[in-house]
Amino acid sequence: MKVIILGAYAIGTHLAMLLARNNQDTVLIDSDEERLANISNDYDLMTVQASNSKMQTLKDAGIGNADLFIAVTLDENVNMNMCVLAHAMGAKRTVAKVDSSEYTHPKIQEIFENVGISSIIYPENLAARDIVSGLKMSWVRQRWDVHDGALVMLGIKLRETCEILNEPLKDLCKPESPYHIVAIKRDNDTIIPRGDDVLQLHDLAYFMTTRNYIPYIRKIVGKEHYVEVQNVMIMGGGATAVRATKIIPEYMNVKILEQDEARCNKLNELVDINRVMVINGDGRDLALLNEEGIKNTQAFVALTGNAETNILACLTAKRLGVRKTVAMVENLDYVSMAESLDIGTIVNKKALAASHIYQMMLDADVNNIRFLMSANADVAEFTAQKGSKVTRKKVFELGLPKGATIGGLVRDGKGLLVSGGTQIEAGDCVVVFCHDINMSKVEKFFN
């Protein structure tokens, strides 16, 4: 597949790195030579230094042979216009990043499709959904639903209260068990576990289960004492915060702490003031936090544009007794540091946007894909095609490539866990966890 990316900014460079890892034919275009040099020195891809808004740029990059054109510059108008041109010049599919929620309305998207824009990406919306999903389960670092929750993947940090530490997984995850552990993040390593592996204190373990067994998982990992989130403080009143308040459950009370007075006035127009209180102040101010009831707050979400500020604010909130903290960390260099400090949930808009786009590049029938930044791994839903390799043998006979494991499947709307003796059938939606592996090697089993 040939992929052309316009804009060597955060999303473009991160996506280019994901593609290079999977040996895709990738061209990255930008007008800035330094931005291109920073990525071309480390990854195998073609770079083109040229204007971001000219037809000749697209011609020089080979747009007529492009399977996918992705415009992720800082200017949404350039992104949309270049997608229209790219489609007219032969690109099969196009994706444009936008900075306004108005373009995400279904009726507007129909108009875009008619002029050649296949998909619109609004990173703030993706981040808001990720944040709210995490707030609904205070004891979980990450949650990923398959087919509206028929299967659920939970990323859980293991503490001293966990009941299943230091036991071989072959004794824990039997065919009849209500969960499978599909991956373990330990320090800086990601482990695709085998039967003799054990869970250790402070591991980030990824459980695959069904919705009805979530309370059981909560019990065995020792998280029953975690109270549900009712009161939320958000530091930073940007677009992500506004989007989050639109979809946050009604039973949660929200306070937004914003330093800029003019922005506070604007926020009062953008949010539902009956459910959201806007406060003009610094979220790092201890006196303000105490005055606004930090002691009775179950979740603190730091969404300023500064990663260091967000990390430090979350550390402060934890020290004041807040269980659930979420930090927006846009600089990938800070992600591992934030995790080592046990911040809690890390949100990165460019990783979320890249995952969303990445789904479009797979040839198999892929319904959903998620790049797990913490584990440096992909989780994808593949639909097994009739006659495909994955349907011909039982799971233990398939010879899946190293670094890939099947966590579960959905058949006729019902979630089922997978063991070595499971026979996958055509039409099954299968959840595959992939670490340090070319995704195309997994695709071949499902085509």
Tab-separated table of N, CA and C in Angstrom, residues 131-132 134-139 227-235 248 252-257 289 292-302 313-314 317-318 321-327 345:
chain	number	residue	atom	x	y	z
A	131	ILE	N	-10.651	9.821	27.535
A	131	ILE	CA	-10.645	10.301	28.920
A	131	ILE	C	-11.910	9.881	29.648
A	132	VAL	N	-13.056	10.108	29.035
A	132	VAL	CA	-14.327	9.793	29.689
A	132	VAL	C	-14.464	8.290	29.901
A	134	GLY	N	-12.092	6.297	30.578
A	134	GLY	CA	-11.282	5.990	31.760
A	134	GLY	C	-11.931	6.436	33.059
A	135	LEU	N	-12.660	7.543	33.024
A	135	LEU	CA	-13.292	8.037	34.246
A	135	LEU	C	-14.415	7.122	34.718
A	136	LYS	N	-15.019	6.398	33.787
A	136	LYS	CA	-16.124	5.515	34.153
A	136	LYS	C	-15.660	4.338	35.002
A	137	MET	N	-14.362	4.020	34.959
A	137	MET	CA	-13.814	2.925	35.767
A	137	MET	C	-12.553	3.437	36.443
A	138	SER	N	-12.695	3.879	37.679
A	138	SER	CA	-11.592	4.549	38.374
A	138	SER	C	-10.405	3.630	38.641
A	139	TRP	N	-10.621	2.320	38.645
A	139	TRP	CA	-9.572	1.372	39.007
A	139	TRP	C	-8.828	0.808	37.798
A	227	VAL	N	-13.253	3.913	44.995
A	227	VAL	CA	-14.595	4.497	44.879
A	227	VAL	C	-14.830	4.944	43.441
A	228	GLU	N	-16.107	4.933	43.034
A	228	GLU	CA	-16.437	5.370	41.688
A	228	GLU	C	-16.303	6.896	41.589
A	229	VAL	N	-16.003	7.352	40.400
A	229	VAL	CA	-15.798	8.784	40.168
A	229	VAL	C	-17.140	9.516	40.130
A	230	GLN	N	-17.265	10.516	40.986
A	230	GLN	CA	-18.445	11.385	40.979
A	230	GLN	C	-18.066	12.846	40.768
A	231	ASN	N	-16.934	13.247	41.362
A	231	ASN	CA	-16.473	14.623	41.241
A	231	ASN	C	-15.164	14.662	40.450
A	232	VAL	N	-15.130	15.481	39.425
A	232	VAL	CA	-13.985	15.563	38.519
A	232	VAL	C	-13.476	16.998	38.460
A	233	MET	N	-12.159	17.171	38.578
A	233	MET	CA	-11.528	18.466	38.336
A	233	MET	C	-10.718	18.366	37.054
A	234	ILE	N	-10.908	19.338	36.168
A	234	ILE	CA	-10.146	19.399	34.923
A	234	ILE	C	-9.309	20.665	34.931
A	235	MET	N	-8.006	20.519	34.788
A	235	MET	CA	-7.121	21.681	34.709
A	235	MET	C	-6.844	21.985	33.241
A	248	ILE	N	-19.465	13.447	29.109
A	248	ILE	CA	-19.252	12.881	30.443
A	248	ILE	C	-20.609	12.490	31.049
A	252	MET	N	-21.700	12.653	37.024
A	252	MET	CA	-20.425	13.237	37.419
A	252	MET	C	-20.524	14.752	37.458
A	253	ASN	N	-19.982	15.337	38.521
A	253	ASN	CA	-19.898	16.783	38.655
A	253	ASN	C	-18.519	17.245	38.197
A	254	VAL	N	-18.469	18.304	37.406
A	254	VAL	CA	-17.207	18.726	36.796
A	254	VAL	C	-16.881	20.169	37.153
A	255	LYS	N	-15.610	20.387	37.497
A	255	LYS	CA	-15.085	21.736	37.670
A	255	LYS	C	-13.890	21.892	36.729
A	256	ILE	N	-13.895	22.989	35.952
A	256	ILE	CA	-12.773	23.296	35.067
A	256	ILE	C	-11.996	24.458	35.658
A	257	LEU	N	-10.695	24.242	35.862
A	257	LEU	CA	-9.812	25.291	36.364
A	257	LEU	C	-9.038	25.874	35.188
A	289	LEU	N	-6.976	24.449	45.188
A	289	LEU	CA	-7.430	23.063	45.128
A	289	LEU	C	-8.187	22.673	46.394
A	292	GLU	N	-11.563	24.340	46.545
A	292	GLU	CA	-12.548	23.798	45.605
A	292	GLU	C	-12.877	22.323	45.860
A	293	GLY	N	-12.374	21.811	46.983
A	293	GLY	CA	-12.796	20.474	47.391
A	293	GLY	C	-12.009	19.325	46.805
A	294	ILE	N	-10.694	19.487	46.687
A	294	ILE	CA	-9.869	18.405	46.137
A	294	ILE	C	-9.970	17.137	46.988
A	295	LYS	N	-10.217	17.297	48.284
A	295	LYS	CA	-10.320	16.136	49.184
A	295	LYS	C	-11.521	15.258	48.848
A	296	ASN	N	-12.524	15.852	48.224
A	296	ASN	CA	-13.730	15.099	47.846
A	296	ASN	C	-13.791	14.823	46.344
A	297	THR	N	-12.642	14.932	45.697
A	297	THR	CA	-12.564	14.715	44.247
A	297	THR	C	-11.968	13.350	43.968
A	298	GLN	N	-12.614	12.593	43.084
A	298	GLN	CA	-12.139	11.244	42.779
A	298	GLN	C	-11.268	11.192	41.523
A	299	ALA	N	-11.331	12.239	40.687
A	299	ALA	CA	-10.543	12.236	39.457
A	299	ALA	C	-10.030	13.635	39.145
A	300	PHE	N	-8.752	13.711	38.788
A	300	PHE	CA	-8.125	14.974	38.404
A	300	PHE	C	-7.556	14.788	37.001
A	301	VAL	N	-7.953	15.664	36.069
A	301	VAL	CA	-7.562	15.533	34.667
A	301	VAL	C	-6.804	16.796	34.252
A	302	ALA	N	-5.535	16.631	33.879
A	302	ALA	CA	-4.699	17.777	33.513
A	302	ALA	C	-4.571	17.850	32.000
A	313	ALA	N	1.045	18.478	38.073
A	313	ALA	CA	-0.282	18.701	38.653
A	313	ALA	C	-0.899	17.374	39.092
A	314	CYS	N	-0.731	16.338	38.285
A	314	CYS	CA	-1.268	15.017	38.658
A	314	CYS	C	-0.551	14.448	39.877
A	317	ALA	N	-2.051	16.193	42.808
A	317	ALA	CA	-3.397	15.686	43.095
A	317	ALA	C	-3.329	14.324	43.789
A	318	LYS	N	-2.400	13.471	43.344
A	318	LYS	CA	-2.246	12.162	43.996
A	318	LYS	C	-1.802	12.330	45.446
A	321	GLY	N	-4.550	12.949	47.704
A	321	GLY	CA	-5.499	11.863	47.932
A	321	GLY	C	-6.392	11.493	46.767
A	322	VAL	N	-6.197	12.106	45.588
A	322	VAL	CA	-7.027	11.775	44.428
A	322	VAL	C	-6.562	10.438	43.845
A	323	ARG	N	-7.475	9.493	43.690
A	323	ARG	CA	-7.135	8.152	43.194
A	323	ARG	C	-6.835	8.151	41.697
A	324	LYS	N	-7.732	8.774	40.930
A	324	LYS	CA	-7.660	8.701	39.472
A	324	LYS	C	-7.089	9.992	38.914
A	325	THR	N	-5.956	9.911	38.241
A	325	THR	CA	-5.390	11.082	37.585
A	325	THR	C	-5.144	10.772	36.115
A	326	VAL	N	-5.381	11.773	35.287
A	326	VAL	CA	-5.205	11.646	33.836
A	326	VAL	C	-4.373	12.833	33.375
A	327	ALA	N	-3.313	12.572	32.632
A	327	ALA	CA	-2.453	13.649	32.139
A	327	ALA	C	-2.377	13.617	30.628
A	345	THR	N	-3.402	7.482	34.051
A	345	THR	CA	-3.693	7.349	32.628
A	345	THR	C	-3.013	8.466	31.845
